[in-house]
Amino acid sequence: MNLADDLADGTATDRTATERSSTDRTSTRGRPRSEAVERSIIEGVMQLLEEGVPLADISIERVARTAGVGKATIYRRWPGKEELFVDVMRVMEPADPKLPGTSVRDDLVVLLETLRRRGLAHRSSAFLHNVQAQMKSSPKLWAAYHATVVEPRRLLGAELLRRGQQNGEVRPDIDVTMMYDLFLGPMLLRAVLRPEAELPEGLAEQIVDTLLEGLRPIAP
């Protein structure tokens, strides 16, 4: 069974990511969505990638032919192939989590645990690793992925730390974006720059708890 087949029966990829991206586009473009058609398009891209077709050689026309739809059907859902590829990558990765909202500590643990799992997914899937490497080699495609996926995650992390400053959970005298980088850094280092490093369970809690010790508000 290949990845496209797994996507269809929900065993290898997170179907909620497909549904979420479909819902987002429905609200912004005002067109009724067909989940089955959208899934067939995403499967078409994945099939081409599995066959070894480089991202740079995948055109909307080729995707349409593989998925058995018209080009207009694709363009009604995505303005270009960059946006389509970003959604394909979203489906392939673990979905963004729903934060518990109980405390800054709990929310940060969930965010870092998701990053840990993405790191494990990339290590265990040569296919996923290869696709992301190809995305990084295309400035336009990587910029679209960064603006649509990476930057919103960073803004979310900064916002929860800002909320923590307001309610007294973390120091108010440190820039929230720099603070969030402090939390992300150790996990990113292991997940991306040191592929031989372990990513054990409990690592997210260890990083968050260690850093929060130094970021608690200073008593007057």
mmCIF file of N, CA, C and O in Angstrom, residues 188-196:
data_model
loop_
_atom_site.group_PDB
_atom_site.id
_atom_site.type_symbol
_atom_site.label_atom_id
_atom_site.label_comp_id
_atom_site.label_asym_id
_atom_site.label_seq_id
_atom_site.Cartn_x
_atom_site.Cartn_y
_atom_site.Cartn_z
ATOM 1 N N LEU A 188 14.574 22.127 18.232
ATOM 2 C CA LEU A 188 14.943 22.243 16.820
ATOM 3 C C LEU A 188 16.358 21.725 16.575
ATOM 4 O O LEU A 188 16.638 21.103 15.551
ATOM 5 N N LEU A 189 17.254 22.001 17.500
ATOM 6 C CA LEU A 189 18.635 21.538 17.373
ATOM 7 C C LEU A 189 18.681 20.023 17.246
ATOM 8 O O LEU A 189 19.366 19.471 16.376
ATOM 9 N N ARG A 190 17.913 19.346 18.095
ATOM 10 C CA ARG A 190 17.907 17.887 18.056
ATOM 11 C C ARG A 190 17.128 17.352 16.852
ATOM 12 O O ARG A 190 17.524 16.359 16.240
ATOM 13 N N ALA A 191 16.024 18.007 16.532
ATOM 14 C CA ALA A 191 15.147 17.484 15.482
ATOM 15 C C ALA A 191 15.685 17.724 14.077
ATOM 16 O O ALA A 191 15.452 16.929 13.169
ATOM 17 N N VAL A 192 16.429 18.839 13.902
ATOM 18 C CA VAL A 192 16.836 19.243 12.560
ATOM 19 C C VAL A 192 18.352 19.178 12.369
ATOM 20 O O VAL A 192 18.836 18.581 11.396
ATOM 21 N N LEU A 193 19.093 19.792 13.266
ATOM 22 C CA LEU A 193 20.534 19.928 13.053
ATOM 23 C C LEU A 193 21.341 18.739 13.551
ATOM 24 O O LEU A 193 22.484 18.538 13.126
ATOM 25 N N ARG A 194 20.765 17.960 14.455
ATOM 26 C CA ARG A 194 21.484 16.794 14.979
ATOM 27 C C ARG A 194 20.607 15.554 14.814
ATOM 28 O O ARG A 194 19.992 15.080 15.768
ATOM 29 N N PRO A 195 20.528 15.030 13.608
ATOM 30 C CA PRO A 195 19.643 13.887 13.365
ATOM 31 C C PRO A 195 20.015 12.637 14.156
ATOM 32 O O PRO A 195 19.200 11.731 14.283
ATOM 33 N N GLU A 196 21.241 12.599 14.702
ATOM 34 C CA GLU A 196 21.632 11.435 15.497
ATOM 35 C C GLU A 196 21.220 11.577 16.962
ATOM 36 O O GLU A 196 21.263 10.600 17.732
#
